[in-house]
mmCIF file of C-alpha atoms in Angstrom:
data_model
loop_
_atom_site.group_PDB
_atom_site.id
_atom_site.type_symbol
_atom_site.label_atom_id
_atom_site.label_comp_id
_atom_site.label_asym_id
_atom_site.label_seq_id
_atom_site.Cartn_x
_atom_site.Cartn_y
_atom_site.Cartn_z
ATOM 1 C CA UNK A 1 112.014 69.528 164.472
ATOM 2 C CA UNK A 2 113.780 72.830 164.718
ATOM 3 C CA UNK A 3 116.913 73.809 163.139
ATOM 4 C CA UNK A 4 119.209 73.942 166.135
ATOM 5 C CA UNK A 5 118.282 70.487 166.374
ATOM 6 C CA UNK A 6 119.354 69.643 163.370
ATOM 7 C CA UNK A 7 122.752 71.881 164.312
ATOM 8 C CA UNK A 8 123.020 69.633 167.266
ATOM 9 C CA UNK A 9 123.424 66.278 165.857
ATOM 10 C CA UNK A 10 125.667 67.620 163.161
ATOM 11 C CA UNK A 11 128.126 69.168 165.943
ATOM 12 C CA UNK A 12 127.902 65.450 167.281
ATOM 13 C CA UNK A 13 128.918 64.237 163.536
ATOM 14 C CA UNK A 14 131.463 67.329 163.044
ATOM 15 C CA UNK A 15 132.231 68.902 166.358
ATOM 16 C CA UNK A 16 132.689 73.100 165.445
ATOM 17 C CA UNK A 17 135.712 72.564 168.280
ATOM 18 C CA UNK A 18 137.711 70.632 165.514
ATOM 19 C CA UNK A 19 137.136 73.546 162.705
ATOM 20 C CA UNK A 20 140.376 75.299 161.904
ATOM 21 C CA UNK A 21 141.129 79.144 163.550
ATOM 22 C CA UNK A 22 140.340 80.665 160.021
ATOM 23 C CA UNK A 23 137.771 78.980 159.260
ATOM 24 C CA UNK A 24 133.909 80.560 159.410
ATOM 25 C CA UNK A 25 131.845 77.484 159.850
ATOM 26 C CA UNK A 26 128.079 76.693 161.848
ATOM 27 C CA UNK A 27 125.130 78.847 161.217
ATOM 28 C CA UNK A 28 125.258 81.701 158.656
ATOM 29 C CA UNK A 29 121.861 82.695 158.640
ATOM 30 C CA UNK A 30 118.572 82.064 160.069
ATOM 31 C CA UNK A 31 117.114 81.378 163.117
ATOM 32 C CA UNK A 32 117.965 78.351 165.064
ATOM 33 C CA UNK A 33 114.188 78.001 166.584
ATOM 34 C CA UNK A 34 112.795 77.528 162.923
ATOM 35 C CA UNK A 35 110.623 75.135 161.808
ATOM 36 C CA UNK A 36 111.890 72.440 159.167
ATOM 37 C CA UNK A 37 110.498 71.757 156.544
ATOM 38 C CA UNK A 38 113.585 69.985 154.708
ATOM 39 C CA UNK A 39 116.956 70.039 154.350
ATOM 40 C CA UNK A 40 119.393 70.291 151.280
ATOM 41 C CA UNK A 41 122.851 69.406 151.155
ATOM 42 C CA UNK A 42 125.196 71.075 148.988
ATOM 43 C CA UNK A 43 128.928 71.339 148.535
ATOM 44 C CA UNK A 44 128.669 75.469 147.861
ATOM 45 C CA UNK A 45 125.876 77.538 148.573
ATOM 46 C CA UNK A 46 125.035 79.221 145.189
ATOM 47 C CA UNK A 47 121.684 81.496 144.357
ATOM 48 C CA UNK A 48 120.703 78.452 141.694
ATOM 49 C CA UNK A 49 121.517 76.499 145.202
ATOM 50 C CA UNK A 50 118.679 78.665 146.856
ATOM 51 C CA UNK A 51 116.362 78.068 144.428
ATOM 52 C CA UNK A 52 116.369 74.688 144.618
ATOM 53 C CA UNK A 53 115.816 74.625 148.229
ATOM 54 C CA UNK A 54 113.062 76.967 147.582
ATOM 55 C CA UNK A 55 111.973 74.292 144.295
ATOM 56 C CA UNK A 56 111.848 71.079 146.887
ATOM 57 C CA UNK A 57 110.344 73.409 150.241
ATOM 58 C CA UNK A 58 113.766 73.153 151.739
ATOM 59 C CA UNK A 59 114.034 75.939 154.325
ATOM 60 C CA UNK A 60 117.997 74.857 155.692
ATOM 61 C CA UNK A 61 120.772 74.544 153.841
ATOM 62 C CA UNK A 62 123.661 72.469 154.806
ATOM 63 C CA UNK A 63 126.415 73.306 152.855
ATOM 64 C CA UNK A 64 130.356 72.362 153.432
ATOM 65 C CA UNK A 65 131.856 75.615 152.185
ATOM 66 C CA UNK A 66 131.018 78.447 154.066
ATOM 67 C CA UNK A 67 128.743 81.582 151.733
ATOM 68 C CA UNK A 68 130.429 83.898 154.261
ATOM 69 C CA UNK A 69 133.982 83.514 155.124
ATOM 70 C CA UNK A 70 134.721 87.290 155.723
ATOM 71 C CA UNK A 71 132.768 89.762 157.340
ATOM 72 C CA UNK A 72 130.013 91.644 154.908
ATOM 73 C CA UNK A 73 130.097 95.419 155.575
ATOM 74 C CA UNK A 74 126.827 95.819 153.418
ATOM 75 C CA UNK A 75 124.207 93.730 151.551
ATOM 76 C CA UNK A 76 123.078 95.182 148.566
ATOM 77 C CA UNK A 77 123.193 91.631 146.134
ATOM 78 C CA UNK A 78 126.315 93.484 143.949
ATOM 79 C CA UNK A 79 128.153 89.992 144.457
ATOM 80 C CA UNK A 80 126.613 86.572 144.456
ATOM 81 C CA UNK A 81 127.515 86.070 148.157
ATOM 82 C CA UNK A 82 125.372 89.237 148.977
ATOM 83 C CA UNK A 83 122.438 87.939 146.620
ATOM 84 C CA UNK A 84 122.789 84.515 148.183
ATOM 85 C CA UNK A 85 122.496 85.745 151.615
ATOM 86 C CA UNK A 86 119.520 88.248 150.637
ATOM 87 C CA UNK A 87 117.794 85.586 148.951
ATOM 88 C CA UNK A 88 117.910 83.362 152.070
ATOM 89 C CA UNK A 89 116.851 85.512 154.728
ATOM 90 C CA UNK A 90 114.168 86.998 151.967
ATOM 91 C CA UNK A 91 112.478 83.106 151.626
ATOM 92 C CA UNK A 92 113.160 82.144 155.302
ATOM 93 C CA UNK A 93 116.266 79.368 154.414
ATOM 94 C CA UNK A 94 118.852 79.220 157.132
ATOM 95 C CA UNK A 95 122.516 78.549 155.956
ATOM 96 C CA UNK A 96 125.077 75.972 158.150
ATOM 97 C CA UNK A 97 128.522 75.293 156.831
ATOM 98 C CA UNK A 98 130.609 72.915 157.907
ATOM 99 C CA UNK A 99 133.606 72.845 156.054
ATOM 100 C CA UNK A 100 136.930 72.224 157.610
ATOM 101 C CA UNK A 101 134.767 70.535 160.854
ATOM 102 C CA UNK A 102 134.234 67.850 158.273
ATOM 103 C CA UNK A 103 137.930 67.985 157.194
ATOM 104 C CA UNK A 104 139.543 66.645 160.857
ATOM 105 C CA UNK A 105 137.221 64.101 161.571
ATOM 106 C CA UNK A 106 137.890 60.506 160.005
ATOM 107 C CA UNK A 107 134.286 59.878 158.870
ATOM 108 C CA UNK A 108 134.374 63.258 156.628
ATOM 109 C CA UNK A 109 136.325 64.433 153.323
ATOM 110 C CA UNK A 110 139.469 62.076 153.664
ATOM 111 C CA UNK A 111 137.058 59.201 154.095
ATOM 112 C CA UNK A 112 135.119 60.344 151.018
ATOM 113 C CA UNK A 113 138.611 60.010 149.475
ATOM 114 C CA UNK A 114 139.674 57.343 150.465
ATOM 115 C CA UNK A 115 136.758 55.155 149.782
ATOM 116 C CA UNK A 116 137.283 56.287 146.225
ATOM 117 C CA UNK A 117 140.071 54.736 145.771
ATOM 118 C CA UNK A 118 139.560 52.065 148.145
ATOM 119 C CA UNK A 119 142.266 52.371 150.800
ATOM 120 C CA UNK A 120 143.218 50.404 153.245
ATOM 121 C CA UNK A 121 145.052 50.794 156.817
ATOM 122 C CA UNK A 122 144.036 54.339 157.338
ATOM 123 C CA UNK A 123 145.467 56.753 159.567
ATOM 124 C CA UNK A 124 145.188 60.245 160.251
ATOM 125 C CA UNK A 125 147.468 62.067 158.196
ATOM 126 C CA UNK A 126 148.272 65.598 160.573
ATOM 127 C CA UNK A 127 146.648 64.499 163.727
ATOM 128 C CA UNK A 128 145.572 68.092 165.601
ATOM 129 C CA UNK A 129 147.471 68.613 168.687
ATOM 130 C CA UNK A 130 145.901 70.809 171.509
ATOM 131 C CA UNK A 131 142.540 68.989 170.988
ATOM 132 C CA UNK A 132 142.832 66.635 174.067
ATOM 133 C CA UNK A 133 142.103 67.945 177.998
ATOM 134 C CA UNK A 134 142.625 66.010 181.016
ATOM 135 C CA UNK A 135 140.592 66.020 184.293
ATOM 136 C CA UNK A 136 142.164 65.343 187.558
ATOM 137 C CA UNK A 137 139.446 65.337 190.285
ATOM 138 C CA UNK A 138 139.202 64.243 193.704
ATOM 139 C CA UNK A 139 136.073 61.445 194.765
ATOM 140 C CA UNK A 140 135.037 60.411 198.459
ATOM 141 C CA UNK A 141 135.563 56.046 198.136
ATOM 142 C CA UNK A 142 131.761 55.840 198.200
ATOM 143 C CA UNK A 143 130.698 57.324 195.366
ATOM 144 C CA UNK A 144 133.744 56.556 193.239
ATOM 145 C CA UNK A 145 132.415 54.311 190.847
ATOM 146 C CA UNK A 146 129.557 56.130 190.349
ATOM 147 C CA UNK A 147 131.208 59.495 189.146
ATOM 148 C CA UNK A 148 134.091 57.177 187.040
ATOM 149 C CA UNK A 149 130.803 55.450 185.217
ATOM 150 C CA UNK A 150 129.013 58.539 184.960
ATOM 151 C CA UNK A 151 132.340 60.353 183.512
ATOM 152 C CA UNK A 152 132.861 56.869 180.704
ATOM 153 C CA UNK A 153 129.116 57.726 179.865
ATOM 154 C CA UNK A 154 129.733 61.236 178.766
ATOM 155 C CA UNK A 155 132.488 60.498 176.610
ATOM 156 C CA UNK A 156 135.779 60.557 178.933
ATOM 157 C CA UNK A 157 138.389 57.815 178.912
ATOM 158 C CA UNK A 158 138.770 57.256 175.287
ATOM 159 C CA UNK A 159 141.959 56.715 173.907
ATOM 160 C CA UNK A 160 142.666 55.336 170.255
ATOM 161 C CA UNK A 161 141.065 52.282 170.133
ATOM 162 C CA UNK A 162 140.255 51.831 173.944
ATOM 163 C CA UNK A 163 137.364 53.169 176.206
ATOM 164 C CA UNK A 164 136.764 53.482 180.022
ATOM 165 C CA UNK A 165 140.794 54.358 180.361
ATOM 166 C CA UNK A 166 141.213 56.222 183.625
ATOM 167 C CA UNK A 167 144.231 56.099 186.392
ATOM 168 C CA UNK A 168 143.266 56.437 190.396
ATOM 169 C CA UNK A 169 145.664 57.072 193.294
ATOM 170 C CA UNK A 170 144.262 56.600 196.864
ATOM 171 C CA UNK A 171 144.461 59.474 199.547
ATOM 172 C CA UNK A 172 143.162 61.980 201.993
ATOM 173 C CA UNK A 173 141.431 65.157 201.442
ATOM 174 C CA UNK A 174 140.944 68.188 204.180
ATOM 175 C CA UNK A 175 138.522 71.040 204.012
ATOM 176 C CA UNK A 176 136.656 73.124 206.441
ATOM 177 C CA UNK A 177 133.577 74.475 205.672
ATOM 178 C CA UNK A 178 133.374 78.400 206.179
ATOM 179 C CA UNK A 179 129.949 79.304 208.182
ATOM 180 C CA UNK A 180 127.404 79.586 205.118
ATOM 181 C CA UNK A 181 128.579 76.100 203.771
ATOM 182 C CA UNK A 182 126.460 73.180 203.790
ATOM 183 C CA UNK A 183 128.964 70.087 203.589
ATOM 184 C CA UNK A 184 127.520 66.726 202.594
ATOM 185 C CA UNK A 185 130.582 65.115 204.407
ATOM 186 C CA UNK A 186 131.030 66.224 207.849
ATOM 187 C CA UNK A 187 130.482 69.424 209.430
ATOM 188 C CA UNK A 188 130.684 73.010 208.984
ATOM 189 C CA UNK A 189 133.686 74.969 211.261
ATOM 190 C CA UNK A 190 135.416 71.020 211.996
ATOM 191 C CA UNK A 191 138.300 70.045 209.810
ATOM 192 C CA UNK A 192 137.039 67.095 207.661
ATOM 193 C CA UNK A 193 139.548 64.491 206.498
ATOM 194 C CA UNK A 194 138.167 62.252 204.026
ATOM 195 C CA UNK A 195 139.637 59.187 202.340
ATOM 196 C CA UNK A 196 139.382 60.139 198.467
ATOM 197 C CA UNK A 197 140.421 58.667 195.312
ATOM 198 C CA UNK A 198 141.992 61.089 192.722
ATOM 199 C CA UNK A 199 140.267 60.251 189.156
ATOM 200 C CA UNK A 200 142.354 60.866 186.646
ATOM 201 C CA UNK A 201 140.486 61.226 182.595
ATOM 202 C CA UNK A 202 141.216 62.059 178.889
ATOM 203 C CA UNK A 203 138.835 63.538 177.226
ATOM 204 C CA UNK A 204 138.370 65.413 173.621
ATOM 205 C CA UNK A 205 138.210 68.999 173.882
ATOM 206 C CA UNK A 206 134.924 69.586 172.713
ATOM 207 C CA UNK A 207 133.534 67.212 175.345
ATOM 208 C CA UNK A 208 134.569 69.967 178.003
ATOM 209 C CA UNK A 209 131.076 71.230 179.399
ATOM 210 C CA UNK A 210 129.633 67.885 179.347
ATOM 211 C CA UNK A 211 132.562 66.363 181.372
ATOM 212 C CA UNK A 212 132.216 69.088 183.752
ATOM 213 C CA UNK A 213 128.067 69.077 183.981
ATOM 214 C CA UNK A 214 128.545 64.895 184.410
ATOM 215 C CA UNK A 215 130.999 65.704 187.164
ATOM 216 C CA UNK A 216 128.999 68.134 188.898
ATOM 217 C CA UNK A 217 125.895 66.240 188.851
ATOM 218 C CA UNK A 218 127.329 63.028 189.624
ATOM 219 C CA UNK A 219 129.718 64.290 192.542
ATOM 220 C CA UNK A 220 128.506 64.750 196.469
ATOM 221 C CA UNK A 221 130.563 67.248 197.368
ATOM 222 C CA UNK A 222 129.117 71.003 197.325
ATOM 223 C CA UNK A 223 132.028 72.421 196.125
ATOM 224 C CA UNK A 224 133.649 69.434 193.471
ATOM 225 C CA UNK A 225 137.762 69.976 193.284
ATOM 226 C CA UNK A 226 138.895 69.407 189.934
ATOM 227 C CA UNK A 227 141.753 70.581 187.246
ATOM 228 C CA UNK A 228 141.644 70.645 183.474
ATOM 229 C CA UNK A 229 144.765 70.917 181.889
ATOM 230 C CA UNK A 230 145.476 70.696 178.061
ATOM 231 C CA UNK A 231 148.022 68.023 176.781
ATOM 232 C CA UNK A 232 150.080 68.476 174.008
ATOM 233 C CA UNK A 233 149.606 64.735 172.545
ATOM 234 C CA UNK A 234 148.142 64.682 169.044
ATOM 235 C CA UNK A 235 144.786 63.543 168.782
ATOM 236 C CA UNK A 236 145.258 60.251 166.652
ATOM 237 C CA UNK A 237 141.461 60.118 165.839
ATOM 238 C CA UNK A 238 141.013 64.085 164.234
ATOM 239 C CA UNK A 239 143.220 65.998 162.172
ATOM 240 C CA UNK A 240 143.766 66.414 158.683
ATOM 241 C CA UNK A 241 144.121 64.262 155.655
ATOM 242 C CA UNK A 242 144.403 60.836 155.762
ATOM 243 C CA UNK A 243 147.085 58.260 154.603
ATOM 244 C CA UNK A 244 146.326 54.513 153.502
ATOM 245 C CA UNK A 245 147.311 51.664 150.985
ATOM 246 C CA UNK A 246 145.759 50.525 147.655
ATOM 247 C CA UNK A 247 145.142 46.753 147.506
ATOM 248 C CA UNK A 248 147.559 46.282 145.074
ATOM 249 C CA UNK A 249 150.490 49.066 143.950
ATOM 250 C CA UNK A 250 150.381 50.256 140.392
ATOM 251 C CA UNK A 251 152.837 51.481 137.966
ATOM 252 C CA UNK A 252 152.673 55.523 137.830
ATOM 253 C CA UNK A 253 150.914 55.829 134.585
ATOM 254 C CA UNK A 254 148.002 53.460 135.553
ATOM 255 C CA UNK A 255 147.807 54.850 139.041
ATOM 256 C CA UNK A 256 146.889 58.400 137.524
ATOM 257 C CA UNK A 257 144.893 56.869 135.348
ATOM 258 C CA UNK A 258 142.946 54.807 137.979
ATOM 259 C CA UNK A 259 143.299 58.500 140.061
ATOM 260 C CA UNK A 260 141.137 60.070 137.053
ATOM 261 C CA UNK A 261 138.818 57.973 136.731
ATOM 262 C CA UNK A 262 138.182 57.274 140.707
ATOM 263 C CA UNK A 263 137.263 61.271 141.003
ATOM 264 C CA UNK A 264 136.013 61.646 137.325
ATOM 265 C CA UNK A 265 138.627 64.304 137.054
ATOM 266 C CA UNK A 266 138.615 66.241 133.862
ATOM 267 C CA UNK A 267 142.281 66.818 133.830
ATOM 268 C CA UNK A 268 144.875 65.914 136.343
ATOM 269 C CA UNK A 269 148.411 67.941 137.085
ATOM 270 C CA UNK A 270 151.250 65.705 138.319
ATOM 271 C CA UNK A 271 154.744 65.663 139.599
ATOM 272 C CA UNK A 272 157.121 63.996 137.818
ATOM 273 C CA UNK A 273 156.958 60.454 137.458
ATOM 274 C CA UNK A 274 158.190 57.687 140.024
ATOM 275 C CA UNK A 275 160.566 54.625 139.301
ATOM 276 C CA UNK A 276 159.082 52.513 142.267
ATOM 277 C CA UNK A 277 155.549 50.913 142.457
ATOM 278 C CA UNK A 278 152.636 53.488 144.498
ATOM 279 C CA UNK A 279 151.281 51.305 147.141
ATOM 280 C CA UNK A 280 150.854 53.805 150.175
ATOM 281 C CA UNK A 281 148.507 57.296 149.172
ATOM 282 C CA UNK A 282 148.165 60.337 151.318
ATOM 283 C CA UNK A 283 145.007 62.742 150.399
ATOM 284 C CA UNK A 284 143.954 65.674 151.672
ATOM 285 C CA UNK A 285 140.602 67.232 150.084
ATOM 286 C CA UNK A 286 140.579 71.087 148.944
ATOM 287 C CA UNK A 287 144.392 72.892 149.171
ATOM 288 C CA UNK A 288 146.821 70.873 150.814
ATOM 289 C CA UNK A 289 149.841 72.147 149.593
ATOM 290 C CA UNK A 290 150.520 72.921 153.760
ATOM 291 C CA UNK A 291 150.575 68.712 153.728
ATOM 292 C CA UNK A 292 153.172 67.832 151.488
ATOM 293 C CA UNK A 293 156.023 67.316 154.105
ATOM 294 C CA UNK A 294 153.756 65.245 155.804
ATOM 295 C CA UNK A 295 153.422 63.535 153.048
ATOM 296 C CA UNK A 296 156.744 62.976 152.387
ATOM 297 C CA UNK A 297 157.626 62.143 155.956
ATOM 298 C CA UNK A 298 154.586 59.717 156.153
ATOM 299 C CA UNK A 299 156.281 57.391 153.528
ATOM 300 C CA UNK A 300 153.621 58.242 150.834
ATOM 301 C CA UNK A 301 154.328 57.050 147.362
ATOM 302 C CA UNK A 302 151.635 59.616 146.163
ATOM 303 C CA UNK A 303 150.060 62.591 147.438
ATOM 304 C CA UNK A 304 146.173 63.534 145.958
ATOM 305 C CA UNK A 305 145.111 67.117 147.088
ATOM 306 C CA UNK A 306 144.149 70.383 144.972
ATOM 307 C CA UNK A 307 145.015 74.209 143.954
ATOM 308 C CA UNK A 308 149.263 73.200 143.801
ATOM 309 C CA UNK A 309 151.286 76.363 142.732
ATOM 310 C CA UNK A 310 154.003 75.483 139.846
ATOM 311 C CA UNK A 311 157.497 75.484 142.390
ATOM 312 C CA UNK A 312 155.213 73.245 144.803
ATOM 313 C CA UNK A 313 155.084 70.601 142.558
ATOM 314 C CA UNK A 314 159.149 70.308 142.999
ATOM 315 C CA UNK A 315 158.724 69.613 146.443
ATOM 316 C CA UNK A 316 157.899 66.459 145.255
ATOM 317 C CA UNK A 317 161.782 66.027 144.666
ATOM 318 C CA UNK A 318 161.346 62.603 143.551
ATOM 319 C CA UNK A 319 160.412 60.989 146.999
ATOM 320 C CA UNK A 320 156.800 60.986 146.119
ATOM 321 C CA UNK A 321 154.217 61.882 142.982
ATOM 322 C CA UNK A 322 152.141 64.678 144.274
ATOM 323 C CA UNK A 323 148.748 64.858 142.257
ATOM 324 C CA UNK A 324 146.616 67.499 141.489
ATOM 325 C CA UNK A 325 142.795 66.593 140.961
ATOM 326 C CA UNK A 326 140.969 69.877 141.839
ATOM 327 C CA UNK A 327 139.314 71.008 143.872
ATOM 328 C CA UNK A 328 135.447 70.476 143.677
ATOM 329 C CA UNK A 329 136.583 66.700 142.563
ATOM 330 C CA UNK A 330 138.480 66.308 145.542
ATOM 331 C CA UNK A 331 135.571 67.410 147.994
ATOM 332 C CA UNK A 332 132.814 66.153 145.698
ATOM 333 C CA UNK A 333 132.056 63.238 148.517
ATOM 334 C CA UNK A 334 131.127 65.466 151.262
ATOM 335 C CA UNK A 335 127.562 65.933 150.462
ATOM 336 C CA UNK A 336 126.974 62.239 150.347
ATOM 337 C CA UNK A 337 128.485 61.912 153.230
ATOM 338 C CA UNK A 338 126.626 64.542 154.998
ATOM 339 C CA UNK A 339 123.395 62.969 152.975
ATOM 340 C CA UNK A 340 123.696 59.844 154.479
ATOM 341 C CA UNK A 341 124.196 60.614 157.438
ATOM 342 C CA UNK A 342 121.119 63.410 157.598
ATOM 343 C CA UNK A 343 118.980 60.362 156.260
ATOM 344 C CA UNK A 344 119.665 58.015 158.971
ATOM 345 C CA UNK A 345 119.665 60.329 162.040
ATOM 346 C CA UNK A 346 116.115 61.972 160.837
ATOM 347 C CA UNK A 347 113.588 60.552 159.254
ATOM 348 C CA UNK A 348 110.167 62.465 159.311
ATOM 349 C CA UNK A 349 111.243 65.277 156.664
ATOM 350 C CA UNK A 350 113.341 65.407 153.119
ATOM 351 C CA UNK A 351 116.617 65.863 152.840
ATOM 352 C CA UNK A 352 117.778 66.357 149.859
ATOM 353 C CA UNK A 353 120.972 65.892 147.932
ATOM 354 C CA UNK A 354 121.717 68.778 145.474
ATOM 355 C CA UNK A 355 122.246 67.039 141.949
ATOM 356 C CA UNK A 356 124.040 70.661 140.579
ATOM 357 C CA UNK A 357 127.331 70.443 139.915
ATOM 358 C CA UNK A 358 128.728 73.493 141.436
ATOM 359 C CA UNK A 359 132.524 73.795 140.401
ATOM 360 C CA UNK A 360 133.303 77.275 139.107
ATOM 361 C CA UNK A 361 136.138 75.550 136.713
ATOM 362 C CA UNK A 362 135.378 74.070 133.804
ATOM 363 C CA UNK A 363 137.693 72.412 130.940
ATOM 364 C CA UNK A 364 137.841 72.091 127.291
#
């Protein structure tokens, strides 16, 4: 098993596609045609991190934050993200984050959260928007179920909760085929008019090069007509954060204490205190401070994210309580999740789940 196909079924899990602009996330280091040997899963990448993996004959580390997230102009080990990445590529160890891929799909951090505290009736907090492409194409009537099956197989026509969701208008099509063609429906220098179908499918962005290989290898024509156009509908399924109700609502002091103990916080920073029962929760793991209107405007009676400034805690402005549990504790879930998931898809090597606890903060 070699490390790109390790990469590959974790881009299945966490599609790159879905990672945020800023964000520096896939392979760090290493070569993707390497050998493993076994795989450790971390939440940061730290030198004590790279001995481990050296400790258990680990030789990838998968790792939600990123070791790199700006360019390194030189590597002489005078920081631990330059000693990290020297001791890596010095023992062989290739390095994949996936960090804020994790973050907008609803099996990753907000799950972690949410399971935690054991939500119910969850939803995508932000949904993304620009994250969903449509394909119009054009199909002769004898092959049309073929390519429409062929397209559901590759992942096109989901929507929500419902699969195989495509829309077909019936017409003609005309094309002449220039000297050096070689038409599979009629014949070159003759006007051909063909009775078509016009396929219509959603599809999620990162799907794109599989739609169009399926469409390509499915379809008769030499030369397949077809449009992709990006829609601006949010993408119910990815995005970040996640909002959801507790089974029953609690007062505000035994909500933050139930909060505490749920992420084995060491000290939790709150808003000020609400009146009205919490039933409905928003989270958001690492800094959402970007989420609190959405928050707010989702109904939330609480908000559970990390790294809040001092005047953002009076957005709060007595609509919600927003909660402060930091950061490591909010993201601490990811490398079980990852873990798990590692586990089930490959089972002829390790992989193993890094027992350090790696959060720079610690309290009296």
């Amino acid at each position: 098993m070699k490390v790109k196909e390790i990469i590959n079924a974790l881009e299945e899990f966490a599609p790159l596609a879905n990672a945020e602009d800023f964000d520096n996330v896939g392979l760090l280091v290493g070569d993707i045609n390497t050998e493993v040997t076994g795989i450790l899963v971390t939440l940061d990448t730290l030198e004590k991190t790279i001995d481990n993996a050296i400790a258990q004959h680990c030789n990838l580390v998968v790792s939600f934050h990123p070791i790199l997230f700006s360019g390194l102009k030189k590597i002489t080990g005078k920081n631990y993200v330059e000693r990290v990445v020297l001791k890596a590529i010095k023992n062989d160890i290739a390095i994949y984050a996936i960090h804020t891929a994790l973050d907008n799909v609803p099996h990753g951090v907000s799950k972690g959260m949410c399971d935690a505290l054991g939500l119910t009736n969850r939803k995508v907090l932000i949904p993304k928007k620009g994250k969903i492409k449509k394909l119009t194409t054009y199909v002769p009537e004898d092959i049309y179920e073929k390519v429409r099956t062929a397209l559901f197989e590759a992942g096109a026509g989901s929507i929500g909760n419902y699969e195989s969701c495509s829309f077909s208008t019936y017409g003609e099509g005309t094309f002449l085929g220039k000297p050096e063609s070689n038409p599979t429906k009629g014949e070159r220098g003759k006007l051909q008019v063909e009775k078509e179908l016009q396929l219509n499918v959603t599809f999620e962005a990162h799907l794109e090069k599989a739609i169009l290989n399926t469409l390509f290898e499915s379809h008769s024509y030499e030369e397949v007509a077809y449009e992709i156009t990006t829609l601006d509908n949010s993408n119910q399924q990815i995005g970040m954060g996640m909002l959801g109700e507790l089974p029953e609502a609690l007062d505000t002091p035994s909500f933050l204490k139930f909060v505490a103990h749920s992420f084995q916080a060491k000290g939790v920073r709150h808003s000020v205190e609400l009146e009205k029962p919490i039933k409905k929760v928003a989270v958001l793991g690492g800094s959402g401070s970007f989420a609190i209107e959405a928050a707010i405007h989702s109904g939330a009676d609480a908000f559970i994210t990390a790294d809040l400034k001092y005047h953002q805690f009076y957005q709060a402005e007595n609509k919600l309580i927003l909660v402060d549990i930091g950061h490591y504790e909010s993201e601490q879930f990811t490398k079980n999740i990852l873990t798990d998931f590692l586990t089930k898809k490959f089972t002829n090597f390790a992989v193993v789940l890094e027992d350090e606890n790696t959060n720079p903060i610690k309290y009296l």
